mmCIF file of C-alpha atoms in Angstrom:
data_model
loop_
_atom_site.group_PDB
_atom_site.id
_atom_site.type_symbol
_atom_site.label_atom_id
_atom_site.label_comp_id
_atom_site.label_asym_id
_atom_site.label_seq_id
_atom_site.Cartn_x
_atom_site.Cartn_y
_atom_site.Cartn_z
ATOM 1 C CA MET Q 246 0.092 -0.005 0.202
ATOM 2 C CA SER Q 247 1.366 3.495 -1.005
ATOM 3 C CA THR Q 248 1.669 6.263 1.619
ATOM 4 C CA GLU Q 249 -1.490 8.238 2.463
ATOM 5 C CA PRO Q 250 -1.583 11.702 1.897
ATOM 6 C CA ALA Q 251 -1.912 13.862 4.985
ATOM 7 C CA GLY Q 252 -5.594 14.334 5.824
ATOM 8 C CA PHE Q 253 -6.443 10.996 3.987
ATOM 9 C CA ASP Q 254 -9.402 9.101 5.865
ATOM 10 C CA GLN Q 255 -9.912 5.251 5.296
ATOM 11 C CA VAL Q 256 -13.263 5.672 7.102
ATOM 12 C CA ILE Q 257 -14.606 8.484 4.700
ATOM 13 C CA HIS Q 258 -12.816 7.045 1.573
ATOM 14 C CA PRO Q 259 -15.065 4.558 -0.036
ATOM 15 C CA PRO Q 260 -17.050 6.151 -2.280
ATOM 16 C CA ALA Q 261 -20.676 5.753 -0.815
ATOM 17 C CA ARG Q 262 -19.644 7.235 2.365
ATOM 18 C CA LEU Q 263 -17.624 10.019 0.757
ATOM 19 C CA ARG Q 264 -20.620 10.981 -1.043
ATOM 20 C CA ILE Q 265 -22.512 11.131 2.142
ATOM 21 C CA CYS Q 266 -19.905 13.541 3.556
ATOM 22 C CA GLY Q 267 -20.161 15.546 0.183
ATOM 23 C CA LEU Q 268 -23.528 16.133 0.680
ATOM 24 C CA LEU Q 269 -23.949 16.890 4.040
ATOM 25 C CA ARG Q 270 -20.614 19.192 3.812
ATOM 26 C CA PRO Q 271 -22.634 22.252 2.266
ATOM 27 C CA VAL Q 272 -25.714 22.028 4.563
ATOM 28 C CA GLU Q 273 -26.570 22.042 8.111
ATOM 29 C CA ALA Q 274 -28.444 18.605 7.971
ATOM 30 C CA LEU Q 275 -30.346 16.533 5.591
ATOM 31 C CA GLU Q 276 -33.377 14.187 5.833
ATOM 32 C CA PHE Q 277 -32.541 10.524 5.865
ATOM 33 C CA SER Q 278 -35.178 9.609 2.947
ATOM 34 C CA ARG Q 279 -33.676 12.808 1.048
ATOM 35 C CA LEU Q 280 -29.903 11.679 1.583
ATOM 36 C CA ALA Q 281 -31.063 8.062 0.170
ATOM 37 C CA GLU Q 282 -32.733 9.416 -2.768
ATOM 38 C CA LEU Q 283 -29.926 11.952 -3.692
ATOM 39 C CA LEU Q 284 -27.420 8.918 -3.313
ATOM 40 C CA GLY Q 285 -30.039 6.349 -4.808
ATOM 41 C CA LEU Q 286 -29.214 4.103 -2.122
ATOM 42 C CA SER Q 287 -31.688 1.654 -0.406
ATOM 43 C CA PRO Q 288 -32.316 2.610 3.362
ATOM 44 C CA SER Q 289 -30.792 -0.449 4.774
ATOM 45 C CA THR Q 290 -27.322 0.321 3.024
ATOM 46 C CA LEU Q 291 -27.553 4.171 3.925
ATOM 47 C CA SER Q 292 -28.053 3.069 7.329
ATOM 48 C CA LYS Q 293 -24.926 0.538 7.422
ATOM 49 C CA HIS Q 294 -22.673 3.302 6.069
ATOM 50 C CA LEU Q 295 -24.237 5.901 8.377
ATOM 51 C CA ARG Q 296 -23.577 3.832 11.296
ATOM 52 C CA VAL Q 297 -19.897 3.417 10.416
ATOM 53 C CA LEU Q 298 -19.672 7.501 10.243
ATOM 54 C CA THR Q 299 -21.635 7.593 13.382
ATOM 55 C CA ASP Q 300 -19.131 5.179 15.111
ATOM 56 C CA ALA Q 301 -16.276 7.250 14.072
ATOM 57 C CA GLY Q 302 -17.886 10.184 15.545
ATOM 58 C CA TYR Q 303 -18.233 12.059 12.074
ATOM 59 C CA VAL Q 304 -22.195 11.958 11.878
ATOM 60 C CA THR Q 305 -25.039 12.549 14.144
ATOM 61 C CA MET Q 306 -28.582 11.246 13.650
ATOM 62 C CA THR Q 307 -31.862 13.161 14.982
ATOM 63 C CA LYS Q 308 -34.753 11.414 15.159
ATOM 64 C CA LEU Q 309 -38.255 13.702 15.359
ATOM 65 C CA PRO Q 310 -41.541 12.739 15.529
ATOM 66 C CA ASP Q 311 -43.260 13.925 11.986
ATOM 67 C CA THR Q 312 -46.670 15.410 12.982
ATOM 68 C CA ALA Q 313 -47.660 15.911 9.425
ATOM 69 C CA ARG Q 314 -47.651 11.782 9.029
ATOM 70 C CA VAL Q 315 -50.688 10.157 9.703
ATOM 71 C CA ASP Q 316 -48.719 7.230 11.116
ATOM 72 C CA LYS Q 317 -46.665 9.629 13.370
ATOM 73 C CA ARG Q 318 -43.531 7.985 12.192
ATOM 74 C CA ARG Q 319 -40.117 9.761 13.207
ATOM 75 C CA VAL Q 320 -38.015 11.950 10.963
ATOM 76 C CA ALA Q 321 -34.426 11.231 10.989
ATOM 77 C CA TRP Q 322 -31.847 14.327 10.403
ATOM 78 C CA VAL Q 323 -28.508 13.338 9.515
ATOM 79 C CA ARG Q 324 -25.600 16.075 10.090
ATOM 80 C CA LEU Q 325 -21.752 16.152 10.228
ATOM 81 C CA THR Q 326 -20.028 16.644 13.872
ATOM 82 C CA ARG Q 327 -17.774 19.472 14.157
ATOM 83 C CA GLY Q 328 -14.973 16.551 13.941
ATOM 84 C CA GLY Q 329 -16.651 15.147 10.690
ATOM 85 C CA ARG Q 330 -16.229 18.406 9.133
ATOM 86 C CA ARG Q 331 -12.811 18.646 9.904
ATOM 87 C CA ALA Q 332 -12.007 15.298 8.878
ATOM 88 C CA VAL Q 333 -14.110 15.563 5.467
ATOM 89 C CA GLU Q 334 -12.057 18.936 4.525
ATOM 90 C CA ALA Q 335 -8.805 17.183 5.130
ATOM 91 C CA HIS Q 336 -10.123 13.993 3.023
ATOM 92 C CA ILE Q 337 -10.981 16.234 0.118
ATOM 93 C CA ALA Q 338 -7.879 18.137 0.569
ATOM 94 C CA SER Q 339 -6.043 15.419 0.217
ATOM 95 C CA LEU Q 340 -7.870 14.257 -2.876
ATOM 96 C CA LEU Q 341 -7.015 17.457 -4.316
ATOM 97 C CA THR Q 342 -3.658 16.742 -3.306
ATOM 98 C CA ILE Q 343 -3.368 13.776 -5.291
ATOM 99 C CA THR Q 344 -5.023 15.327 -8.442
ATOM 100 C CA GLY Q 345 -2.400 18.209 -7.941
ATOM 101 C CA ASP Q 346 -5.066 20.892 -7.353
ATOM 102 C CA VAL Q 347 -4.657 22.817 -4.411
ATOM 103 C CA ALA Q 348 -7.519 25.192 -4.541
ATOM 104 C CA ASP Q 349 -9.229 26.316 -1.461
ATOM 105 C CA THR Q 350 -11.604 23.578 -0.408
ATOM 106 C CA GLY Q 351 -13.735 25.787 1.902
ATOM 107 C CA PRO Q 352 -17.383 24.529 2.080
ATOM 108 C CA HIS Q 353 -18.419 28.205 2.260
ATOM 109 C CA SER Q 354 -15.995 29.829 0.424
ATOM 110 C CA MET T 372 -16.515 -2.612 6.823
ATOM 111 C CA ILE T 373 -19.234 -1.745 4.316
ATOM 112 C CA GLY T 374 -17.676 -0.757 1.201
ATOM 113 C CA SER T 375 -13.915 -0.406 2.441
ATOM 114 C CA ASN T 376 -11.169 0.498 0.167
ATOM 115 C CA ARG T 377 -7.779 0.682 1.506
ATOM 116 C CA ASP T 378 -6.164 1.350 -1.877
ATOM 117 C CA ASN T 379 -5.063 4.835 -2.299
ATOM 118 C CA PRO T 380 -6.622 6.385 -5.104
ATOM 119 C CA ASP T 381 -4.256 7.597 -8.141
ATOM 120 C CA GLY T 382 -5.090 10.940 -9.807
ATOM 121 C CA ALA T 383 -7.567 9.945 -11.932
ATOM 122 C CA GLN T 384 -9.519 8.394 -9.500
ATOM 123 C CA ALA T 385 -9.273 11.077 -7.158
ATOM 124 C CA GLN T 386 -10.523 13.344 -9.909
ATOM 125 C CA GLU T 387 -13.580 10.978 -10.429
ATOM 126 C CA LEU T 388 -14.524 11.103 -7.017
ATOM 127 C CA LEU T 389 -14.392 14.752 -6.782
ATOM 128 C CA SER T 390 -16.389 14.535 -10.006
ATOM 129 C CA ASP T 391 -18.786 12.554 -8.283
ATOM 130 C CA LEU T 392 -18.971 14.896 -5.609
ATOM 131 C CA ALA T 393 -19.547 18.055 -7.838
ATOM 132 C CA ARG T 394 -22.586 16.018 -9.584
ATOM 133 C CA ASP T 395 -24.011 15.263 -6.247
ATOM 134 C CA ARG T 396 -24.029 18.862 -5.400
ATOM 135 C CA ALA T 397 -25.767 19.647 -8.506
ATOM 136 C CA ARG T 398 -28.499 17.269 -7.776
ATOM 137 C CA LEU T 399 -29.129 18.544 -4.084
ATOM 138 C CA ALA T 400 -29.446 22.410 -5.072
ATOM 139 C CA PRO T 401 -32.493 22.259 -6.652
ATOM 140 C CA ARG T 402 -33.957 20.375 -3.755
ATOM 141 C CA MET T 403 -33.032 23.452 -1.820
ATOM 142 C CA ARG T 404 -35.691 25.434 -3.909
ATOM 143 C CA PHE T 405 -38.249 26.843 -1.043
ATOM 144 C CA PRO T 406 -41.826 25.312 -1.245
ATOM 145 C CA SER T 407 -43.835 27.711 -3.222
ATOM 146 C CA TRP T 408 -45.956 28.639 -0.511
ATOM 147 C CA LEU T 409 -43.203 29.806 1.816
ATOM 148 C CA LEU T 410 -42.217 33.308 0.322
ATOM 149 C CA PRO T 411 -45.851 34.421 -0.007
ATOM 150 C CA ALA T 412 -46.554 33.346 3.495
ATOM 151 C CA LEU T 413 -43.666 35.322 5.000
ATOM 152 C CA GLY T 414 -44.624 38.044 2.899
ATOM 153 C CA ALA T 415 -48.122 38.201 4.032
ATOM 154 C CA VAL T 416 -46.473 38.032 7.840
ATOM 155 C CA SER T 417 -44.203 40.987 7.018
ATOM 156 C CA ALA T 418 -47.111 43.020 5.538
ATOM 157 C CA ALA T 419 -49.424 42.264 8.559
ATOM 158 C CA PHE T 420 -46.715 43.538 10.743
ATOM 159 C CA VAL T 421 -46.283 46.865 8.647
ATOM 160 C CA ALA T 422 -50.154 47.039 8.669
ATOM 161 C CA GLU T 423 -50.363 47.046 12.600
ATOM 162 C CA PRO T 424 -50.538 50.541 13.101
ATOM 163 C CA ALA T 425 -53.774 50.749 11.222
ATOM 164 C CA ILE T 426 -55.279 48.206 13.391
ATOM 165 C CA PRO T 427 -57.495 50.312 15.840
ATOM 166 C CA SER T 428 -57.777 47.412 18.610
ATOM 167 C CA ASP T 429 -54.751 47.783 21.281
ATOM 168 C CA GLU T 430 -55.312 43.905 22.320
ATOM 169 C CA VAL T 431 -54.584 42.674 18.825
ATOM 170 C CA ARG T 432 -51.588 44.841 18.358
ATOM 171 C CA GLN T 433 -50.366 43.570 21.828
ATOM 172 C CA PHE T 434 -50.135 40.012 20.524
ATOM 173 C CA SER T 435 -49.607 40.736 16.900
ATOM 174 C CA LEU T 436 -45.477 40.609 17.590
ATOM 175 C CA PRO T 437 -45.044 37.366 19.244
ATOM 176 C CA LEU T 438 -47.805 35.841 17.153
ATOM 177 C CA GLY T 439 -46.149 36.749 14.021
ATOM 178 C CA LEU T 440 -42.676 35.364 15.095
ATOM 179 C CA LEU T 441 -44.209 32.245 16.030
ATOM 180 C CA VAL T 442 -45.958 32.040 12.875
ATOM 181 C CA VAL T 443 -42.552 32.452 11.057
ATOM 182 C CA VAL T 444 -40.834 29.713 13.003
ATOM 183 C CA ILE T 445 -43.487 27.225 12.462
ATOM 184 C CA LEU T 446 -43.631 28.293 8.554
ATOM 185 C CA VAL T 447 -39.856 27.874 8.311
ATOM 186 C CA TRP T 448 -39.742 24.344 10.163
ATOM 187 C CA ARG T 449 -42.466 23.304 7.949
ATOM 188 C CA ALA T 450 -40.577 24.294 4.973
ATOM 189 C CA ARG T 451 -37.125 22.618 5.750
ATOM 190 C CA ARG T 452 -39.393 19.648 6.642
ATOM 191 C CA GLU T 453 -40.897 19.375 3.137
ATOM 192 C CA MET T 454 -37.321 20.149 1.601
ATOM 193 C CA GLY T 455 -35.639 17.652 3.597
ATOM 194 C CA VAL T 456 -32.652 20.138 3.884
ATOM 195 C CA GLN T 457 -31.858 22.354 6.725
ATOM 196 C CA PRO T 458 -29.312 24.955 4.827
ATOM 197 C CA GLY T 459 -26.075 25.970 6.500
ATOM 198 C CA PRO T 460 -25.222 29.399 7.675
ATOM 199 C CA LEU T 461 -25.877 31.805 5.114
ATOM 200 C CA HIS T 462 -23.426 33.421 2.689
ATOM 201 C CA ILE T 463 -22.581 37.042 3.569
ATOM 202 C CA SER T 464 -24.237 38.160 0.259
ATOM 203 C CA SER T 465 -27.491 36.706 1.737
ATOM 204 C CA ARG T 466 -26.865 38.152 5.313
ATOM 205 C CA ALA T 467 -26.706 41.748 3.537
ATOM 206 C CA LEU T 468 -29.918 41.223 1.767
ATOM 207 C CA GLN T 469 -31.460 39.918 5.104
ATOM 208 C CA LEU T 470 -30.250 43.321 6.668
ATOM 209 C CA LEU T 471 -31.610 45.120 3.537
ATOM 210 C CA TRP T 472 -34.976 43.416 3.910
ATOM 211 C CA LEU T 473 -35.063 44.575 7.828
ATOM 212 C CA LEU T 474 -34.337 48.035 6.808
ATOM 213 C CA VAL T 475 -37.144 48.101 4.319
ATOM 214 C CA LEU T 476 -39.531 46.569 6.958
ATOM 215 C CA LEU T 477 -38.665 49.259 9.472
ATOM 216 C CA THR T 478 -38.869 52.048 7.150
ATOM 217 C CA MET T 479 -42.330 50.819 5.841
ATOM 218 C CA LEU T 480 -43.593 50.191 9.469
ATOM 219 C CA SER T 481 -42.574 54.125 10.278
ATOM 220 C CA THR T 482 -44.221 55.171 7.068
ATOM 221 C CA SER T 483 -47.244 53.329 8.289
ATOM 222 C CA PHE T 484 -47.479 55.039 11.707
ATOM 223 C CA GLY T 485 -46.806 58.307 9.806
ATOM 224 C CA LEU T 486 -49.681 57.648 7.534
ATOM 225 C CA VAL T 487 -51.984 56.717 10.427
ATOM 226 C CA SER T 488 -51.056 59.891 12.560
ATOM 227 C CA LEU T 489 -52.075 61.937 9.525
ATOM 228 C CA GLU T 490 -55.389 59.805 9.525
ATOM 229 C CA LEU T 491 -54.711 58.431 6.124
ATOM 230 C CA GLN T 492 -55.286 54.954 6.979
ATOM 231 C CA TRP T 493 -55.880 53.479 3.611
ATOM 232 C CA TRP T 494 -52.859 54.553 2.453
ATOM 233 C CA VAL T 495 -51.068 52.352 4.331
ATOM 234 C CA LEU T 496 -51.825 49.710 1.950
ATOM 235 C CA ILE T 497 -49.106 51.157 -0.212
ATOM 236 C CA PRO T 498 -46.196 50.310 2.309
ATOM 237 C CA VAL T 499 -47.978 46.951 3.100
ATOM 238 C CA ALA T 500 -47.685 46.068 -0.516
ATOM 239 C CA VAL T 501 -43.978 47.276 -0.737
ATOM 240 C CA THR T 502 -43.215 45.138 1.840
ATOM 241 C CA PHE T 503 -45.157 41.953 0.749
ATOM 242 C CA VAL T 504 -43.199 42.387 -2.523
ATOM 243 C CA THR T 505 -39.778 42.818 -1.165
ATOM 244 C CA THR T 506 -39.901 39.776 1.279
ATOM 245 C CA ILE T 507 -40.674 37.792 -1.736
ATOM 246 C CA GLY T 508 -38.131 39.393 -3.992
ATOM 247 C CA ILE T 509 -35.367 39.223 -1.415
ATOM 248 C CA GLY T 510 -36.138 35.670 -0.531
ATOM 249 C CA ARG T 511 -36.100 34.347 -4.020
ATOM 250 C CA ARG T 512 -32.514 36.188 -4.438
ATOM 251 C CA ILE T 513 -31.284 34.538 -1.243
ATOM 252 C CA GLY T 514 -32.568 31.083 -2.324
ATOM 253 C CA THR T 515 -30.739 31.449 -5.599
ATOM 254 C CA ILE T 516 -27.644 32.583 -3.921
ATOM 255 C CA GLU T 517 -27.665 29.762 -1.532
ATOM 256 C CA ARG T 518 -28.425 27.148 -4.154
ATOM 257 C CA ASN T 519 -25.521 28.619 -6.343
ATOM 258 C CA ARG T 520 -23.450 28.236 -3.215
ATOM 259 C CA VAL T 521 -23.933 24.611 -2.994
ATOM 260 C CA VAL T 522 -22.983 24.021 -6.598
ATOM 261 C CA ASP T 523 -19.847 26.003 -6.378
ATOM 262 C CA VAL T 524 -18.268 24.117 -3.006
ATOM 263 C CA HIS T 525 -14.934 22.768 -4.039
#
């Protein structure tokens, strides 16, 4: 295995997880079903990836009751933690380093 | 581990991953469009606030501000739920537009007070209409700025 560039994160790197983090990066939070829809992932697959990211302390999920639904099912909001944001920024910076593009990587630039 | 990949990407693979992220953000941006009812509803609440000096009942005026704020909180909460997105902190341009909206609101409110003091109650409809239109216009502009920002993130 070659040497990893600084900031490269093996927890984030698998494409599905990187895309989850990439979608969460420019927003405060995304609803679970919206995230699954945008990624084209089944809820069970998304849940498995989110569990890995949650266990790493990169993502949190907040479940709230949805009063608009007749069955009162809970709605899960997914967001990056502060540490998760730092790790994603560092990982994306490492990808840019690999491509030779070291442009500004800030989410709110 | 789900989908684990211990191999480090080469330049082409890294570029492909970054392109995937850009495509995802392009798909996310339209989902950040406000529900069609949100801006007219916020415009109506703002316009009602500006119309307040023309309301003769003190009891109604006493509760209009907290009630208006509560309605705004409920509208924004409902819109976020419908969008499935909670936007991040606003861009500085959007903040400047928010400040401009506040200035327009306060100017129109003081104009309403002036018109009522001159016993020109019906003329209050003009600042009310200006507030309604301004709220919708500025809201749309802020929405556009925030959607473009999502796409532009590196």
